[in-house]
Amino acid sequence: MTASQQARFITLEGAEGVGKSTMVPVLVEALQARGIEVVQTREPGSTPVGERLRSILLNGDDPIAADAELLMMFASRAQLIADVIRPALERGAWVVCDRFTDATFAYQGAGRGVDFERIEIIARWVQRGLEPDLTILLDADASTRNARTRKRGALDRIESEGDDFFERVRTGYLRRADMYPDRFETIDANPSQAEVRAAVRELLGRKLETWLGIAAEC
């Protein structure tokens, strides 16, 4: 396999407590086991500018207006695309990102009530045609999400939002999955971590077989 001709951009999405950050290394390790160079990123963050914005967005004490939150998310994303994602894809590396623009539609759009058209306009400007090849949506019900989130201890600014907010976020994600069925794959994240890990690996195996035309055991 010549990875330089097969670079792909994969994103993982889902509301708080679905186990998304736990599954990112599962994808990365499975791809690396196939001899693929992988760049792992997260949003907001993964650049010096992005990490400073992340600290403001998640840990700051000052109230943040919904539009300001939206623009800081896209500022972090613009830096990440310029510094990390595009250079990696151009040299043939695959990129696995913990959240991308679908999160903005779910959190700032469905969650905060920011106009979806406004988000779409900014996304087109920032991304300039860049879209994930695959988005894995981990979906879990409120009781599962809450049980897992409580184990984290102290919660950040967004994690501290109430159940109504996160139900709107979940609805926003499911709406995105319905809108883009060719890109989205939804995995039930309610079962155990081992079961979800197996489902993620099975999905990735099928995608590698489609993309690369070879059987891919993950």
C-alpha atoms as a PDB file:
ATOM      1  CA  MET A   1       0.000   0.000   0.000  1.00  0.00           C
ATOM      2  CA  THR A   2       1.241   3.466  -0.911  1.00  0.00           C
ATOM      3  CA  ALA A   3      -0.186   5.671   1.798  1.00  0.00           C
ATOM      4  CA  SER A   4       0.957   8.834  -0.002  1.00  0.00           C
ATOM      5  CA  GLN A   5      -1.760   8.230  -2.611  1.00  0.00           C
ATOM      6  CA  GLN A   6      -4.454   7.348  -0.083  1.00  0.00           C
ATOM      7  CA  ALA A   7      -4.416  10.097   2.539  1.00  0.00           C
ATOM      8  CA  ARG A   8      -7.716  10.320   4.408  1.00  0.00           C
ATOM      9  CA  PHE A   9      -9.207  12.684   6.960  1.00  0.00           C
ATOM     10  CA  ILE A  10     -11.213  10.946   9.713  1.00  0.00           C
ATOM     11  CA  THR A  11     -13.132  12.713  12.483  1.00  0.00           C
ATOM     12  CA  LEU A  12     -14.762  11.416  15.654  1.00  0.00           C
ATOM     13  CA  GLU A  13     -17.805  13.204  17.012  1.00  0.00           C
ATOM     14  CA  GLY A  14     -20.296  12.926  19.841  1.00  0.00           C
ATOM     15  CA  ALA A  15     -21.592  14.672  22.936  1.00  0.00           C
ATOM     16  CA  GLU A  16     -19.777  14.589  26.278  1.00  0.00           C
ATOM     17  CA  GLY A  17     -19.434  11.152  27.832  1.00  0.00           C
ATOM     18  CA  VAL A  18     -19.744   9.007  24.710  1.00  0.00           C
ATOM     19  CA  GLY A  19     -16.126   7.836  24.937  1.00  0.00           C
ATOM     20  CA  LYS A  20     -14.900   9.709  21.904  1.00  0.00           C
ATOM     21  CA  SER A  21     -11.459  10.626  23.220  1.00  0.00           C
ATOM     22  CA  THR A  22     -10.943   7.009  24.290  1.00  0.00           C
ATOM     23  CA  MET A  23     -11.669   5.769  20.767  1.00  0.00           C
ATOM     24  CA  VAL A  24      -9.338   8.164  18.953  1.00  0.00           C
ATOM     25  CA  PRO A  25      -6.219   6.140  19.933  1.00  0.00           C
ATOM     26  CA  VAL A  26      -8.021   2.967  18.828  1.00  0.00           C
ATOM     27  CA  LEU A  27      -8.281   4.384  15.314  1.00  0.00           C
ATOM     28  CA  VAL A  28      -4.739   5.720  15.325  1.00  0.00           C
ATOM     29  CA  GLU A  29      -3.221   2.440  16.489  1.00  0.00           C
ATOM     30  CA  ALA A  30      -5.243   0.391  14.000  1.00  0.00           C
ATOM     31  CA  LEU A  31      -4.081   2.592  11.115  1.00  0.00           C
ATOM     32  CA  GLN A  32      -0.471   2.569  12.262  1.00  0.00           C
ATOM     33  CA  ALA A  33      -0.627  -1.227  12.415  1.00  0.00           C
ATOM     34  CA  ARG A  34      -1.319  -1.127   8.676  1.00  0.00           C
ATOM     35  CA  GLY A  35       1.840   0.927   8.078  1.00  0.00           C
ATOM     36  CA  ILE A  36      -0.032   4.203   7.647  1.00  0.00           C
ATOM     37  CA  GLU A  37       1.431   7.472   8.929  1.00  0.00           C
ATOM     38  CA  VAL A  38      -1.195   9.090  11.156  1.00  0.00           C
ATOM     39  CA  VAL A  39      -1.422  12.582  12.617  1.00  0.00           C
ATOM     40  CA  GLN A  40      -3.685  12.783  15.689  1.00  0.00           C
ATOM     41  CA  THR A  41      -5.359  16.118  16.434  1.00  0.00           C
ATOM     42  CA  ARG A  42      -8.109  17.557  18.594  1.00  0.00           C
ATOM     43  CA  GLU A  43     -10.433  20.540  18.544  1.00  0.00           C
ATOM     44  CA  PRO A  44     -10.113  23.109  19.791  1.00  0.00           C
ATOM     45  CA  GLY A  45      -6.350  22.821  20.064  1.00  0.00           C
ATOM     46  CA  SER A  46      -3.380  20.956  18.560  1.00  0.00           C
ATOM     47  CA  THR A  47      -1.512  24.173  17.737  1.00  0.00           C
ATOM     48  CA  PRO A  48      -0.044  26.748  20.146  1.00  0.00           C
ATOM     49  CA  VAL A  49      -2.762  29.236  19.179  1.00  0.00           C
ATOM     50  CA  GLY A  50      -5.455  26.584  19.344  1.00  0.00           C
ATOM     51  CA  GLU A  51      -4.397  25.413  22.798  1.00  0.00           C
ATOM     52  CA  ARG A  52      -4.553  28.969  24.161  1.00  0.00           C
ATOM     53  CA  LEU A  53      -8.025  29.380  22.694  1.00  0.00           C
ATOM     54  CA  ARG A  54      -9.000  26.010  24.164  1.00  0.00           C
ATOM     55  CA  SER A  55      -7.993  27.207  27.607  1.00  0.00           C
ATOM     56  CA  ILE A  56     -10.147  30.329  27.231  1.00  0.00           C
ATOM     57  CA  LEU A  57     -13.108  28.395  25.846  1.00  0.00           C
ATOM     58  CA  LEU A  58     -13.109  25.582  28.373  1.00  0.00           C
ATOM     59  CA  ASN A  59     -11.448  26.921  31.512  1.00  0.00           C
ATOM     60  CA  GLY A  60     -11.960  30.681  31.519  1.00  0.00           C
ATOM     61  CA  ASP A  61     -14.074  32.353  34.205  1.00  0.00           C
ATOM     62  CA  ASP A  62     -15.480  35.143  32.050  1.00  0.00           C
ATOM     63  CA  PRO A  63     -18.848  34.660  30.307  1.00  0.00           C
ATOM     64  CA  ILE A  64     -18.484  34.090  26.554  1.00  0.00           C
ATOM     65  CA  ALA A  65     -21.143  35.231  24.102  1.00  0.00           C
ATOM     66  CA  ALA A  66     -22.378  32.534  21.702  1.00  0.00           C
ATOM     67  CA  ASP A  67     -21.004  34.386  18.666  1.00  0.00           C
ATOM     68  CA  ALA A  68     -17.628  34.887  20.357  1.00  0.00           C
ATOM     69  CA  GLU A  69     -17.501  31.180  21.192  1.00  0.00           C
ATOM     70  CA  LEU A  70     -18.338  30.351  17.577  1.00  0.00           C
ATOM     71  CA  LEU A  71     -15.594  32.582  16.195  1.00  0.00           C
ATOM     72  CA  MET A  72     -12.963  31.283  18.613  1.00  0.00           C
ATOM     73  CA  MET A  73     -13.815  27.721  17.598  1.00  0.00           C
ATOM     74  CA  PHE A  74     -13.294  28.612  13.961  1.00  0.00           C
ATOM     75  CA  ALA A  75     -10.129  30.587  14.737  1.00  0.00           C
ATOM     76  CA  SER A  76      -8.648  27.488  16.356  1.00  0.00           C
ATOM     77  CA  ARG A  77      -9.845  25.395  13.400  1.00  0.00           C
ATOM     78  CA  ALA A  78      -8.331  27.741  10.829  1.00  0.00           C
ATOM     79  CA  GLN A  79      -4.938  27.516  12.542  1.00  0.00           C
ATOM     80  CA  LEU A  80      -5.210  23.738  12.800  1.00  0.00           C
ATOM     81  CA  ILE A  81      -6.034  23.389   9.109  1.00  0.00           C
ATOM     82  CA  ALA A  82      -3.181  25.676   8.076  1.00  0.00           C
ATOM     83  CA  ASP A  83      -0.512  24.295  10.403  1.00  0.00           C
ATOM     84  CA  VAL A  84      -1.380  20.611  10.709  1.00  0.00           C
ATOM     85  CA  ILE A  85      -4.210  19.105   8.671  1.00  0.00           C
ATOM     86  CA  ARG A  86      -3.471  20.347   5.160  1.00  0.00           C
ATOM     87  CA  PRO A  87       0.318  19.823   5.411  1.00  0.00           C
ATOM     88  CA  ALA A  88      -0.239  16.286   6.714  1.00  0.00           C
ATOM     89  CA  LEU A  89      -2.699  15.350   3.975  1.00  0.00           C
ATOM     90  CA  GLU A  90      -0.497  16.904   1.303  1.00  0.00           C
ATOM     91  CA  ARG A  91       2.471  14.757   2.307  1.00  0.00           C
ATOM     92  CA  GLY A  92       0.269  11.641   2.360  1.00  0.00           C
ATOM     93  CA  ALA A  93      -0.328  11.241   6.097  1.00  0.00           C
ATOM     94  CA  TRP A  94      -3.773  10.361   7.372  1.00  0.00           C
ATOM     95  CA  VAL A  95      -5.383  12.681   9.934  1.00  0.00           C
ATOM     96  CA  VAL A  96      -7.586  11.580  12.831  1.00  0.00           C
ATOM     97  CA  CYS A  97      -9.264  14.498  14.575  1.00  0.00           C
ATOM     98  CA  ASP A  98     -11.183  14.526  17.855  1.00  0.00           C
ATOM     99  CA  ARG A  99     -14.047  16.822  16.708  1.00  0.00           C
ATOM    100  CA  PHE A 100     -14.285  19.096  13.673  1.00  0.00           C
ATOM    101  CA  THR A 101     -16.943  21.340  12.154  1.00  0.00           C
ATOM    102  CA  ASP A 102     -19.839  18.968  12.832  1.00  0.00           C
ATOM    103  CA  ALA A 103     -19.216  19.726  16.512  1.00  0.00           C
ATOM    104  CA  THR A 104     -19.786  23.412  15.822  1.00  0.00           C
ATOM    105  CA  PHE A 105     -23.132  22.708  14.175  1.00  0.00           C
ATOM    106  CA  ALA A 106     -24.078  20.492  17.135  1.00  0.00           C
ATOM    107  CA  TYR A 107     -22.756  22.596  20.033  1.00  0.00           C
ATOM    108  CA  GLN A 108     -22.895  26.190  18.870  1.00  0.00           C
ATOM    109  CA  GLY A 109     -25.749  25.624  16.393  1.00  0.00           C
ATOM    110  CA  ALA A 110     -28.169  23.166  17.988  1.00  0.00           C
ATOM    111  CA  GLY A 111     -26.879  23.708  21.527  1.00  0.00           C
ATOM    112  CA  ARG A 112     -26.434  27.491  21.668  1.00  0.00           C
ATOM    113  CA  GLY A 113     -28.941  28.415  18.985  1.00  0.00           C
ATOM    114  CA  VAL A 114     -26.489  30.097  16.584  1.00  0.00           C
ATOM    115  CA  ASP A 115     -27.960  30.299  13.083  1.00  0.00           C
ATOM    116  CA  PHE A 116     -26.911  27.280  11.002  1.00  0.00           C
ATOM    117  CA  GLU A 117     -26.537  29.358   7.846  1.00  0.00           C
ATOM    118  CA  ARG A 118     -24.074  31.649   9.620  1.00  0.00           C
ATOM    119  CA  ILE A 119     -22.020  28.616  10.667  1.00  0.00           C
ATOM    120  CA  GLU A 120     -22.111  27.266   7.113  1.00  0.00           C
ATOM    121  CA  ILE A 121     -20.827  30.547   5.675  1.00  0.00           C
ATOM    122  CA  ILE A 122     -17.877  30.659   8.083  1.00  0.00           C
ATOM    123  CA  ALA A 123     -17.150  26.957   7.521  1.00  0.00           C
ATOM    124  CA  ARG A 124     -16.903  27.427   3.750  1.00  0.00           C
ATOM    125  CA  TRP A 125     -14.557  30.369   4.223  1.00  0.00           C
ATOM    126  CA  VAL A 126     -12.286  28.634   6.763  1.00  0.00           C
ATOM    127  CA  GLN A 127     -12.212  25.147   5.247  1.00  0.00           C
ATOM    128  CA  ARG A 128     -12.053  26.031   1.551  1.00  0.00           C
ATOM    129  CA  GLY A 129     -13.440  22.685   0.487  1.00  0.00           C
ATOM    130  CA  LEU A 130     -11.774  20.557   3.159  1.00  0.00           C
ATOM    131  CA  GLU A 131     -14.203  17.947   4.509  1.00  0.00           C
ATOM    132  CA  PRO A 132     -13.649  14.683   6.386  1.00  0.00           C
ATOM    133  CA  ASP A 133     -13.646  11.481   4.356  1.00  0.00           C
ATOM    134  CA  LEU A 134     -15.278   9.713   7.293  1.00  0.00           C
ATOM    135  CA  THR A 135     -17.021  10.979  10.406  1.00  0.00           C
ATOM    136  CA  ILE A 136     -17.679   8.452  13.162  1.00  0.00           C
ATOM    137  CA  LEU A 137     -20.491   9.589  15.430  1.00  0.00           C
ATOM    138  CA  LEU A 138     -20.579   7.904  18.836  1.00  0.00           C
ATOM    139  CA  ASP A 139     -24.130   8.167  20.132  1.00  0.00           C
ATOM    140  CA  ALA A 140     -25.316   7.405  23.673  1.00  0.00           C
ATOM    141  CA  ASP A 141     -28.374   8.223  25.742  1.00  0.00           C
ATOM    142  CA  ALA A 142     -28.379  10.767  28.550  1.00  0.00           C
ATOM    143  CA  SER A 143     -28.058   8.280  31.411  1.00  0.00           C
ATOM    144  CA  THR A 144     -24.959   6.701  29.874  1.00  0.00           C
ATOM    145  CA  ARG A 145     -23.369  10.050  29.086  1.00  0.00           C
ATOM    146  CA  ASN A 146     -24.039  11.437  32.561  1.00  0.00           C
ATOM    147  CA  ALA A 147     -22.679   8.377  34.332  1.00  0.00           C
ATOM    148  CA  ARG A 148     -19.435   8.568  32.387  1.00  0.00           C
ATOM    149  CA  THR A 149     -19.072  12.336  32.682  1.00  0.00           C
ATOM    150  CA  ARG A 150     -19.471  12.236  36.480  1.00  0.00           C
ATOM    151  CA  LYS A 151     -16.405   9.996  36.707  1.00  0.00           C
ATOM    152  CA  ARG A 152     -14.229  12.799  35.339  1.00  0.00           C
ATOM    153  CA  GLY A 153     -14.417  14.885  38.502  1.00  0.00           C
ATOM    154  CA  ALA A 154     -14.239  18.624  37.850  1.00  0.00           C
ATOM    155  CA  LEU A 155     -16.056  19.639  34.671  1.00  0.00           C
ATOM    156  CA  ASP A 156     -15.024  22.349  32.215  1.00  0.00           C
ATOM    157  CA  ARG A 157     -17.269  25.230  31.095  1.00  0.00           C
ATOM    158  CA  ILE A 158     -19.023  23.280  28.339  1.00  0.00           C
ATOM    159  CA  GLU A 159     -19.217  19.977  30.233  1.00  0.00           C
ATOM    160  CA  SER A 160     -21.052  21.877  32.979  1.00  0.00           C
ATOM    161  CA  GLU A 161     -24.045  22.608  30.748  1.00  0.00           C
ATOM    162  CA  GLY A 162     -27.336  20.926  31.636  1.00  0.00           C
ATOM    163  CA  ASP A 163     -29.133  17.917  30.213  1.00  0.00           C
ATOM    164  CA  ASP A 164     -31.335  20.016  27.932  1.00  0.00           C
ATOM    165  CA  PHE A 165     -28.275  21.494  26.260  1.00  0.00           C
ATOM    166  CA  PHE A 166     -26.721  18.100  25.614  1.00  0.00           C
ATOM    167  CA  GLU A 167     -29.971  16.666  24.286  1.00  0.00           C
ATOM    168  CA  ARG A 168     -30.017  19.520  21.768  1.00  0.00           C
ATOM    169  CA  VAL A 169     -26.385  18.719  20.936  1.00  0.00           C
ATOM    170  CA  ARG A 170     -27.247  15.056  20.414  1.00  0.00           C
ATOM    171  CA  THR A 171     -30.182  15.994  18.198  1.00  0.00           C
ATOM    172  CA  GLY A 172     -27.892  18.291  16.222  1.00  0.00           C
ATOM    173  CA  TYR A 173     -25.420  15.484  15.640  1.00  0.00           C
ATOM    174  CA  LEU A 174     -28.108  13.040  14.542  1.00  0.00           C
ATOM    175  CA  ARG A 175     -29.437  15.671  12.161  1.00  0.00           C
ATOM    176  CA  ARG A 176     -25.973  16.033  10.627  1.00  0.00           C
ATOM    177  CA  ALA A 177     -25.723  12.255  10.258  1.00  0.00           C
ATOM    178  CA  ASP A 178     -29.056  12.212   8.414  1.00  0.00           C
ATOM    179  CA  MET A 179     -27.922  15.050   6.158  1.00  0.00           C
ATOM    180  CA  TYR A 180     -24.610  13.421   5.193  1.00  0.00           C
ATOM    181  CA  PRO A 181     -25.148   9.639   5.198  1.00  0.00           C
ATOM    182  CA  ASP A 182     -22.258   9.031   2.777  1.00  0.00           C
ATOM    183  CA  ARG A 183     -19.784  10.536   5.245  1.00  0.00           C
ATOM    184  CA  PHE A 184     -21.253   9.639   8.644  1.00  0.00           C
ATOM    185  CA  GLU A 185     -21.166   6.287  10.386  1.00  0.00           C
ATOM    186  CA  THR A 186     -23.042   6.140  13.696  1.00  0.00           C
ATOM    187  CA  ILE A 187     -21.979   3.701  16.410  1.00  0.00           C
ATOM    188  CA  ASP A 188     -24.028   2.897  19.506  1.00  0.00           C
ATOM    189  CA  ALA A 189     -21.819   4.045  22.395  1.00  0.00           C
ATOM    190  CA  ASN A 190     -24.094   2.752  25.188  1.00  0.00           C
ATOM    191  CA  PRO A 191     -22.418  -0.699  25.502  1.00  0.00           C
ATOM    192  CA  SER A 192     -19.122  -1.333  27.274  1.00  0.00           C
ATOM    193  CA  GLN A 193     -15.894   0.287  26.167  1.00  0.00           C
ATOM    194  CA  ALA A 194     -14.680  -3.079  24.842  1.00  0.00           C
ATOM    195  CA  GLU A 195     -17.792  -3.480  22.691  1.00  0.00           C
ATOM    196  CA  VAL A 196     -17.551   0.048  21.318  1.00  0.00           C
ATOM    197  CA  ARG A 197     -13.853  -0.462  20.602  1.00  0.00           C
ATOM    198  CA  ALA A 198     -14.673  -3.615  18.646  1.00  0.00           C
ATOM    199  CA  ALA A 199     -17.358  -1.763  16.680  1.00  0.00           C
ATOM    200  CA  VAL A 200     -14.938   1.041  15.821  1.00  0.00           C
ATOM    201  CA  ARG A 201     -12.305  -1.422  14.630  1.00  0.00           C
ATOM    202  CA  GLU A 202     -14.854  -3.341  12.565  1.00  0.00           C
ATOM    203  CA  LEU A 203     -16.055  -0.135  10.916  1.00  0.00           C
ATOM    204  CA  LEU A 204     -12.517   0.972  10.158  1.00  0.00           C
ATOM    205  CA  GLY A 205     -11.742  -2.430   8.660  1.00  0.00           C
ATOM    206  CA  ARG A 206     -14.675  -2.119   6.272  1.00  0.00           C
ATOM    207  CA  LYS A 207     -13.661   1.390   5.284  1.00  0.00           C
ATOM    208  CA  LEU A 208     -10.052   0.380   4.631  1.00  0.00           C
ATOM    209  CA  GLU A 209     -11.247  -2.449   2.431  1.00  0.00           C
ATOM    210  CA  THR A 210     -13.369  -0.008   0.440  1.00  0.00           C
ATOM    211  CA  TRP A 211     -10.742   2.720   0.242  1.00  0.00           C
ATOM    212  CA  LEU A 212      -7.701   0.565  -0.395  1.00  0.00           C
ATOM    213  CA  GLY A 213      -9.269  -2.420  -2.118  1.00  0.00           C
ATOM    214  CA  ILE A 214      -7.703  -4.915   0.278  1.00  0.00           C
ATOM    215  CA  ALA A 215      -8.888  -6.931   3.229  1.00  0.00           C
ATOM    216  CA  ALA A 216      -8.032  -4.993   6.350  1.00  0.00           C
ATOM    217  CA  GLU A 217      -8.137  -6.687   9.735  1.00  0.00           C
ATOM    218  CA  CYS A 218      -8.323  -4.160  12.547  1.00  0.00           C
END
